[in-house]
C-alpha positions in Angstrom: 0.0 0.0 0.0 1.3 3.5 -0.9 2.6 5.4 2.1 1.6 9.0 2.6 5.1 10.2 1.9 5.0 8.6 -1.6 1.7 10.2 -2.6 2.0 13.0 -5.2 1.6 16.5 -3.8 -1.8 18.1 -4.5 -1.9 20.5 -7.5 -2.3 24.2 -6.9 -5.3 26.0 -8.3 -3.3 27.3 -11.2 -1.8 23.9 -11.9 -5.1 22.2 -11.7 -6.7 24.8 -14.0 -3.9 24.3 -16.5 -4.3 20.5 -16.3 -8.1 20.8 -16.9 -7.6 23.2 -19.9 -5.0 20.8 -21.4 -7.3 17.8 -21.1 -10.2 19.9 -22.5 -8.1 21.0 -25.6 -7.0 17.4 -26.1 -10.6 16.1 -25.9 -11.8 18.7 -28.4 -8.9 17.9 -30.8 -10.9 14.9 -32.0 -13.6 17.3 -33.3 -11.2 19.3 -35.5 -11.5 16.9 -38.4 -15.2 17.5 -38.4 -15.3 21.3 -38.0 -17.4 21.7 -41.2 -20.2 19.6 -39.8 -19.9 21.3 -36.4 -20.1 24.8 -38.1 -23.2 23.7 -40.0 -24.7 22.4 -36.8 -24.2 25.8 -35.1 -25.5 27.7 -38.1 -28.7 25.6 -38.1 -29.1 26.2 -34.4 -28.7 30.0 -34.9 -31.3 30.1 -37.7 -33.7 28.0 -35.5 -33.1 30.6 -32.7 -33.9 33.4 -35.1 -37.2 31.8 -35.9 -37.9 31.5 -32.1 -37.2 35.2 -31.7 -39.6 36.1 -34.5 -42.6 34.5 -32.8 -42.7 37.0 -29.9 -42.4 39.8 -32.4 -45.4 38.3 -34.3 -47.4 38.3 -31.1 -46.4 42.0 -30.5 -47.7 42.9 -34.0 -50.9 41.0 -33.5 -51.6 42.7 -30.1 -50.5 46.2 -31.1 -51.5 46.4 -34.8 -53.8 43.6 -35.9 -56.4 43.6 -33.1 -56.7 47.4 -32.6 -56.8 48.1 -36.4 -58.6 44.8 -37.4 -55.9 44.5 -40.1 -56.7 40.9 -41.3 -54.4 41.2 -44.3 -51.5 41.7 -41.9 -52.8 38.8 -39.8 -52.8 36.5 -42.9 -49.3 37.6 -43.8 -48.1 37.0 -40.3 -49.8 33.6 -40.2 -48.2 32.5 -43.5 -44.8 33.7 -42.2 -45.3 31.7 -39.0 -46.1 28.6 -41.0 -43.1 29.2 -43.2 -40.8 29.7 -40.2 -42.1 26.6 -38.5 -41.5 24.5 -41.6 -37.9 25.9 -41.8 -37.5 25.2 -38.1 -38.6 21.6 -38.5 -36.3 21.0 -41.5 -33.3 22.6 -39.9 -33.9 20.7 -36.6 -33.8 17.4 -38.6 -30.6 18.5 -40.3 -29.1 19.7 -37.0 -29.9 16.4 -35.3 -28.3 14.4 -38.2 -25.2 16.6 -38.2 -25.0 16.3 -34.4 -25.0 12.5 -34.6 -22.5 12.4 -37.5 -19.7 14.5 -36.0 -20.1 13.1 -32.5 -20.1 9.5 -33.5 -17.1 10.0 -35.9 -15.1 11.9 -33.3 -16.0 9.2 -30.7 -14.9 6.5 -33.1 -11.5 8.2 -33.6 -11.1 8.5 -29.9 -11.9 4.8 -29.3 -9.6 3.8 -32.1 -6.7 5.8 -30.6 -7.3 4.1 -27.2 -7.4 0.6 -28.7 -4.2 1.3 -30.7 -2.4 2.6 -27.6 -3.6 -0.3 -25.6 -1.8 -2.6 -28.1 1.4 -0.6 -27.8 1.5 -0.6 -24.0 2.5 -4.2 -24.0 2.5 -7.0 -21.4 3.4 -5.0 -18.4 0.3 -2.9 -18.6 -2.0 -6.0 -18.5 -0.1 -7.4 -15.5 -0.4 -4.1 -13.5 -4.0 -3.0 -14.4 -7.2 -5.0 -13.8 -9.4 -5.8 -16.8 -12.3 -3.9 -15.1 -10.4 -0.6 -15.1 -9.6 -1.0 -18.8 -13.2 -1.9 -19.7 -14.4 1.2 -17.8 -12.0 3.4 -19.8 -13.1 1.9 -23.2 -16.9 2.1 -22.3 -18.0 4.4 -19.6 -15.4 7.2 -20.1 -15.5 7.1 -23.9 -19.3 7.2 -23.9 -19.2 10.2 -21.6 -16.9 12.0 -24.0 -19.1 11.1 -27.0 -22.0 12.6 -25.1 -20.0 15.8 -24.7 -19.3 15.8 -28.5 -22.9 15.3 -29.2 -24.6 17.6 -26.7 -22.7 19.8 -24.2 -19.9 21.3 -26.4 -22.0 22.3 -29.5 -24.8 23.4 -27.1 -22.3 25.6 -25.2 -21.2 27.3 -28.4 -24.7 27.8 -29.6 -26.0 29.0 -26.2 -23.3 31.6 -25.9 -24.2 33.1 -29.3 -27.9 32.9 -28.5 -27.5 34.7 -25.2 -25.6 37.6 -26.9 -28.5 37.7 -29.5 -31.2 37.6 -26.8 -29.5 40.3 -24.7 -29.4 42.7 -27.7 -33.0 42.1 -28.6 -34.1 42.6 -25.0 -32.2 45.8 -24.7 -33.6 47.1 -27.9 -37.1 46.2 -26.8 -36.9 47.8 -23.3 -33.6 48.7 -21.7 -35.0 49.4 -18.2 -36.7 46.0 -17.9 -33.6 44.3 -19.2 -31.4 45.9 -16.6 -33.9 44.8 -13.9 -33.4 41.1 -14.7 -29.6 41.3 -14.3 -29.7 40.7 -10.5 -31.8 37.6 -11.0 -29.6 36.3 -13.7 -26.4 37.0 -11.7 -27.8 35.4 -8.5 -28.5 32.2 -10.3 -25.2 32.2 -12.1 -23.2 33.0 -8.9 -25.0 30.7 -6.4 -25.9 27.7 -8.6 -22.2 26.7 -9.3 -21.8 26.1 -5.5 -24.4 23.4 -5.4 -23.3 22.0 -8.7 -19.7 21.8 -7.4 -20.9 19.6 -4.5 -23.0 17.5 -6.9 -20.0 17.0 -9.2 -18.0 15.9 -6.2 -20.5 13.1 -5.5 -20.7 12.3 -9.2 -16.9 11.9 -9.4 -17.0 9.7 -6.3 -19.5 7.6 -8.1 -17.3 7.4 -11.2 -14.2 6.4 -9.2 -16.1 3.8 -7.1 -17.8 2.4 -10.2 -14.4 1.5 -11.7 -13.7 -0.5 -8.6 -17.2 -1.9 -8.7 -16.9 -2.9 -12.3 -13.9 -5.0 -11.4 -15.9 -6.7 -8.7 -18.6 -7.5 -11.3 -16.0 -8.9 -13.7 -14.5 -11.0 -10.9 -18.0 -12.3 -10.0 -18.8 -13.3 -13.5 -15.4 -14.9 -14.1 -15.5 -16.8 -10.9 -19.0 -18.2 -11.2 -17.8 -21.8 -11.3 -15.7 -21.3 -8.0 -18.6 -19.5 -6.3 -21.0 -22.4 -7.1 -18.4 -25.1 -6.2 -17.9 -23.5 -2.7 -21.6 -22.5 -2.3 -20.6 -18.8 -1.7 -23.2 -17.2 -4.1 -24.8 -15.5 -1.1 -21.5 -13.9 0.0 -20.8 -12.7 -3.5 -24.3 -11.3 -3.9 -24.1 -9.4 -0.6 -20.7 -8.0 -1.7 -22.2 -6.8 -4.9 -25.3 -5.4 -3.2 -23.2 -3.4 -0.8 -21.5 -1.8 -3.8 -24.8 -1.1 -5.4 -26.2 0.5 -2.3 -23.1 2.7 -2.0 -23.5 3.8 -5.7 -27.2 4.5 -5.2 -26.4 6.6 -2.1 -23.9 8.7 -4.0 -26.3 9.2 -6.9 -29.1 10.3 -4.6 -26.8 12.9 -3.1 -25.8 14.1 -6.6 -29.4 14.5 -7.7 -30.3 16.2 -4.4 -27.8 19.0 -5.1 -28.8 19.2 -8.8 -32.4 19.6 -7.8 -31.4 22.5 -5.5 -30.0 24.1 -8.7 -33.2 23.5 -10.5 -35.2 25.1 -7.6 -32.8 28.0 -7.5 -33.3 28.5 -11.3 -37.1 28.5 -10.9 -36.9 30.9 -7.9 -34.7 33.4 -9.8 -36.8 33.1 -12.9 -40.0 33.8 -11.1 -38.4 36.7 -9.1 -37.3 38.3 -12.4 -40.7 37.7 -13.9 -42.4 39.4 -10.9 -40.1 42.5 -11.4 -40.9 42.6 -15.1 -44.7 42.4 -14.4 -44.5 45.0 -11.7 -42.5 47.6 -13.6 -43.9 46.6 -17.0 -47.4 47.2 -15.8 -46.5 50.7 -14.7 -44.8 51.5 -18.0 -48.0 50.2 -19.9 -50.1 52.4 -17.6 -47.8 55.4 -18.3 -47.9 54.7 -22.0 -44.2 54.1 -22.2 -44.6 50.5 -23.2 -47.3 48.9 -25.4 -49.0 45.7 -24.4 -47.7 43.8 -27.4 -44.1 44.9 -26.6 -44.6 43.8 -23.0 -45.8 40.4 -24.0 -42.9 40.1 -26.4 -40.4 41.1 -23.7 -41.8 38.5 -21.3 -41.3 35.8 -23.9 -37.8 37.1 -24.6 -37.0 37.0 -20.9 -38.2 33.4 -20.5 -36.2 32.3 -23.6 -33.2 34.2 -22.2 -33.4 32.5 -18.8 -33.9 29.1 -20.5 -30.7 29.8 -22.4 -28.8 30.8 -19.2 -30.0 27.6 -17.5 -28.9 25.5 -20.5 -25.5 27.2 -20.5 -24.9 26.6 -16.8 -25.9 23.0 -17.2 -23.7 22.4 -20.2 -20.8 23.9 -18.3 -21.5 21.5 -15.4 -21.8 18.6 -17.8 -18.5 19.4 -19.4 -16.8 19.7 -16.0 -18.0 16.2 -15.2 -17.0 14.8 -18.5 -13.5 16.4 -18.3 -13.0 14.7 -15.0 -13.7 11.4 -16.8 -11.7 12.4 -19.9 -8.7 13.0 -17.7 -8.4 9.3 -17.1 -8.4 8.7 -20.9 -5.8 11.5 -21.3 -3.5 10.0 -18.6 -4.0 6.6 -20.2 -2.7 7.9 -23.5 0.2 9.6 -21.8 1.4 6.2 -20.5 4.5 5.1 -22.3 5.2 1.4 -23.0 8.0 -0.1 -21.1 9.2 -2.0 -24.2 9.3 -0.1 -27.6 10.4 -1.2 -31.0 13.5 0.4 -32.6 12.9 3.0 -35.4 15.1 0.9 -37.6 15.0 -2.8 -37.0 17.1 -5.7 -38.4 15.5 -8.6 -40.3 17.0 -12.0 -39.8 17.1 -14.1 -43.0 15.8 -17.1 -40.9 15.3 -17.5 -37.2 17.4 -20.5 -36.2 16.5 -20.4 -32.5 19.8 -19.8 -30.7 19.2 -17.8 -27.5 21.8 -16.2 -25.2 21.4 -14.4 -21.9 24.5 -12.3 -21.1 24.9 -10.9 -17.6 21.1 -10.2 -17.4 19.5 -8.5 -14.3 15.8 -7.7 -14.2 13.1 -6.7 -11.7 9.5 -5.6 -12.0 9.0 -1.9 -11.6 10.7 -0.6 -8.5 10.9 -4.1 -7.0 14.2 -5.9 -6.2 15.8 -7.8 -9.1 14.4 -11.2 -9.8 17.3 -12.2 -12.1 20.8 -11.3 -11.0 23.7 -11.5 -13.4 22.0 -14.3 -15.2 23.9 -16.1 -18.0 22.5 -18.9 -20.2 23.3 -20.1 -23.7 20.7 -22.2 -25.5 21.7 -23.8 -28.8 19.5 -24.2 -31.8 17.0 -27.1 -31.3 18.0 -27.6 -27.7 15.4 -28.4 -25.1 16.0 -26.6 -21.8 14.0 -27.0 -18.6 13.9 -24.3 -15.9 13.2 -25.7 -12.5 13.2 -24.4 -8.9 11.0 -23.0 -6.2 8.6 -20.1 -6.9 10.0 -16.5 -7.1 13.4 -17.4 -8.6 12.8 -16.0 -12.1 11.8 -19.0 -14.2 8.7 -17.4 -15.8 10.6 -14.1 -16.0 13.2 -15.8 -18.3 10.3 -16.7 -20.7 9.0 -13.1 -20.6 12.4 -11.7 -21.5 12.8 -14.1 -24.4 9.4 -12.9 -25.8 10.5 -9.3 -25.0 7.5 -8.6 -22.9 10.1 -6.8 -20.7 13.7 -5.5 -21.3 16.5 -6.3 -18.9 17.8 -3.7 -16.4 21.3 -4.8 -17.2 22.8 -7.1 -19.8 21.2 -8.3 -23.0 19.2 -11.2 -24.5 20.2 -12.3 -28.0 18.5 -14.3 -30.7 20.9 -15.8 -33.3 23.5 -13.4 -32.1 21.4 -10.3 -32.5 20.1 -8.3 -29.5 16.3 -8.6 -29.2 16.0 -4.8 -29.1 17.2 -4.6 -32.7 14.6 -7.0 -34.0 11.0 -6.2 -35.0 8.2 -7.4 -32.8 6.6 -9.0 -35.8 9.6 -11.3 -36.6 10.4 -12.0 -33.0 7.0 -13.0 -31.8 6.0 -14.8 -35.1 9.0 -17.1 -34.5 8.0 -17.9 -30.9 5.1 -20.2 -29.8 3.8 -19.9 -26.2 1.9 -22.7 -24.3 0.8 -21.5 -20.9 -0.6 -23.4 -18.0 -3.9 -21.4 -18.3 -4.6 -21.5 -22.0 -6.9 -18.7 -23.3 -9.5 -19.7 -25.8 -11.8 -17.4 -27.6 -15.6 -17.9 -27.1 -16.0 -19.2 -30.7 -15.6 -22.5 -32.5 -12.8 -25.0 -32.1 -11.8 -24.3 -35.7 -11.4 -20.6 -35.2 -9.4 -21.2 -32.0 -6.9 -23.4 -33.9 -6.8 -21.1 -36.9 -5.6 -18.4 -34.4 -2.1 -19.9 -34.9 -2.3 -19.1 -38.6 -5.3 -17.1 -39.8 -4.5 -18.1 -43.5 -4.5 -21.9 -42.7 -6.7 -24.1 -44.9 -9.1 -26.7 -43.6 -6.7 -29.5 -44.3 -3.9 -27.8 -42.3 -6.3 -27.2 -39.4 -7.2 -30.9 -39.3 -3.6 -32.0 -39.7 -2.6 -29.7 -36.8 -5.4 -31.1 -34.6 -4.3 -34.7 -35.4 -0.7 -33.9 -34.5 -1.8 -32.4 -31.2 -3.9 -35.5 -30.3 -7.0 -33.2 -30.5 -8.8 -34.6 -33.7 -10.4 -37.6 -31.9 -12.1 -35.6 -29.1 -13.1 -32.9 -31.5 -15.0 -35.3 -33.7 -16.8 -36.7 -30.7 -18.7 -33.4 -30.5 -21.9 -33.2 -32.5 -20.7 -30.2 -34.4 -17.1 -31.3 -34.7 -14.8 -28.4 -35.5 -17.7 -26.0 -35.5 -18.4 -26.7 -31.8 -18.5 -23.6 -29.6 -16.0 -23.8 -26.7 -17.7 -21.3 -24.5 -16.2 -18.3 -22.7 -12.4 -18.9 -22.2 -13.0 -22.5 -23.4 -15.1 -23.5 -20.4 -16.9 -26.3 -22.3 -13.6 -28.1 -22.7 -11.5 -29.9 -20.1 -8.0 -28.7 -19.2 -6.3 -31.3 -21.3 -8.5 -30.5 -24.3 -7.8 -26.8 -24.0 -4.1 -27.5 -23.9 -4.3 -29.7 -27.0 -6.1 -27.0 -28.9 -3.3 -24.6 -27.9 -0.7 -27.1 -29.1 -2.6 -27.4 -32.4 -2.3 -23.7 -32.8 1.5 -24.1 -32.4 1.6 -26.7 -35.1 -0.1 -24.2 -37.4 2.1 -21.4 -36.4 5.2 -23.5 -36.9 7.5 -21.5 -34.7 11.3 -21.9 -34.4 11.1 -21.5 -30.6 8.6 -22.9 -28.2 8.1 -21.6 -24.6 6.2 -23.7 -22.1 5.1 -22.4 -18.8 4.1 -25.4 -16.7 1.9 -26.5 -19.6 0.9 -29.9 -17.9 1.1 -29.1 -14.2 -2.7 -28.6 -13.8 -3.7 -31.8 -15.6 -4.5 -35.3 -14.4 -2.3 -38.2 -15.3 -4.4 -39.3 -18.4 -4.7 -35.8 -19.8 -1.0 -35.1 -19.1 0.0 -38.2 -21.1 -2.1 -37.0 -24.1 -0.7 -33.5 -23.9 2.9 -34.7 -23.3 2.7 -36.9 -26.4 1.5 -33.9 -28.5 4.2 -31.7 -27.0 6.9 -34.3 -27.8 5.9 -34.2 -31.5 5.7 -30.4 -31.5 9.1 -29.9 -30.0 11.0 -32.0 -32.5 13.7 -29.8 -34.0 12.6 -26.6 -32.2 14.4 -24.7 -29.5 12.4 -25.3 -26.4 12.5 -23.5 -23.0 10.1 -25.0 -20.5 9.2 -24.0 -16.9 8.6 -27.3 -15.3 6.6 -28.2 -12.2 6.6 -31.9 -12.6 10.2 -33.1 -12.9 9.1 -36.4 -14.5 8.1 -34.4 -17.7 11.6 -33.0 -18.3 13.8 -36.1 -17.5 14.8 -36.5 -21.1 15.5 -32.8 -21.8 18.9 -31.9 -23.1 19.6 -29.7 -20.1 18.0 -28.8 -16.8 18.7 -25.4 -15.3 18.0 -25.0 -11.5 17.1 -21.4 -10.7 18.1 -20.1 -7.3 18.0 -16.5 -6.3 17.8 -15.3 -9.9 20.8 -17.3 -11.1 21.5 -20.6 -12.8 22.7 -22.4 -9.7 23.1 -25.8 -11.4 23.0 -26.9 -15.1 23.2 -30.3 -16.7 21.2 -33.4 -17.7 18.8 -35.0 -15.3 21.2 -37.8 -14.5 24.2 -35.5 -14.2 22.4 -33.3 -11.7 21.2 -36.3 -9.7 24.7 -37.7 -9.5 26.0 -34.4 -8.1 23.8 -34.8 -5.0 23.4 -31.0 -4.9 20.4 -28.6 -4.7 18.6 -30.2 -7.7 19.0 -33.7 -6.1 17.4 -32.4 -2.9 14.6 -30.7 -4.8 13.9 -33.9 -6.8 13.8 -36.1 -3.7 11.4 -33.7 -2.0 9.3 -33.4 -5.1 9.0 -37.2 -5.7 8.2 -37.7 -2.0 5.4 -35.2 -2.3 4.1 -37.0 -5.4 4.2 -40.3 -3.5 2.3 -38.8 -0.6 -0.3 -37.4 -2.9 -0.8 -40.7 -4.6 -1.1 -42.5 -1.3 -3.8 -40.0 -0.2 -5.7 -40.5 -3.5 -5.6 -44.3 -3.1 -6.7 -44.1 0.5 -9.5 -41.7 -0.5 -10.7 -43.9 -3.4 -10.6 -47.0 -1.1 -12.7 -45.3 1.6 -15.2 -44.2 -1.0 -15.4 -47.8 -2.4 -15.9 -49.2 1.1 -18.7 -46.7 1.9 -20.5 -47.4 -1.4 -20.2 -51.2 -0.8 -21.7 -50.8 2.7 -24.6 -48.8 1.4 -25.2 -51.4 -1.3 -25.3 -54.3 1.2 
């Protein structure tokens, strides 16, 4: 947990304002490509506002000229003009709505694309350090909020500012005294309302921050549904989720309470201004300074003006909320990948598979080094097993070969060339990974195998499945290769998932294969099927395997015992056993644990058989 001394110092008001403006400019930069559509949108809105302004003027003419003079010709003219204006307003409103949707969705698409592209560039370290729920929240909740700003609050803000200037001029020309009387009401709303909005925004930001944490809980709950059912802890999980829901609802209620205070303040100031207008307007009418028609027109102008003021304050508030959310996107895009590709890369004519670690030291983030002055030379086609207790850097070696991370010191070479000089494309296309927890896409078996080579033909897919000992179990499904595997391959057993992963590797045909405890979670029968498939896959390929079960690597060319981030012992299985060193002690302890586990399984099976026999008799 981060100590108080390590927390960043709070930003000053000027720094915070500068940060907000920087994020705001960045957010709006995605609209610059669509400035023509945005300009047309604003023009349509202004013309619509002009038509709204004409209606009070029509009423003034009707009251002051048509009714006293019974000028029905003028009435017909005014009626036709109103119909024409309404038709224009309807047409422009439709065009405005279409333009609004076009530029907002396109700008949102560009934003989302830049996020996805950056997410791909951040690399392996980002995924290890950030939960999936946080990333999903960025790509959904925050992006949708920004799209909402593109569609509503920003164009509305521009339009409302222009409209307020226009309304102010019209009101002053209609009656300057009544216009000046409304200023205190307008200012009181504009000055007091932001206070309540600020508190409301604080609760909304708390809701946003907590929702990111809550989304992770939901993701964990959905992902762990099998474990929850197996341990009968659905009630615990439901209560945990309901506590989060109640907290979110409580924050949202507080937000709407303060927003409703703003609405009530708006109504209060509007009605106060209206009372002043009626009071002094009535006196002006009585004194003959103001006509009844002009008074009615002014009242309508005032109501339109206050509506525009309210809208402007609300869009300012909405944008402040959105900018708080957009800041997370901005900071995400400022993150730099720990591993980057060189501007000019070398291209190996053919990847042979010779790997060398030279004086390599590495640690994660600010943590102590996991590998310390590590040296290892792996020849082309050689099979190397990394063994040892947890935390000594076995899996880290695989990550450095795949260049998921770069060493702090030293270098890793492939065929004599430092990995930093090779392109990601050539490096990773020449490496095949088989992890303990294989990820399968929620589609068909065929598509999951084709993942190893998207251009593979049907014959190649079947041949790869046969080589991986997967064809037989695939054909036992009703739909064969078209069978859906479910989310993360949940409809397949562990051994079946591993054989699908190995089939992928046959299609990919890599020069180097990295195995991370690929059979440690399997039962004996599944392990044999997978091991047979692996033996065929590894022929002629450079192999580096992190091994949990020593029995699976007895015939490897070399075994490397990892201790304290270094290669403590290296040799064949028989050579290391003959030395009677650390590997020998590890092997004795390992095989003793396996014998104890087997004995427990036999005893458990015997007890079960005895109980079932007693029940039968």
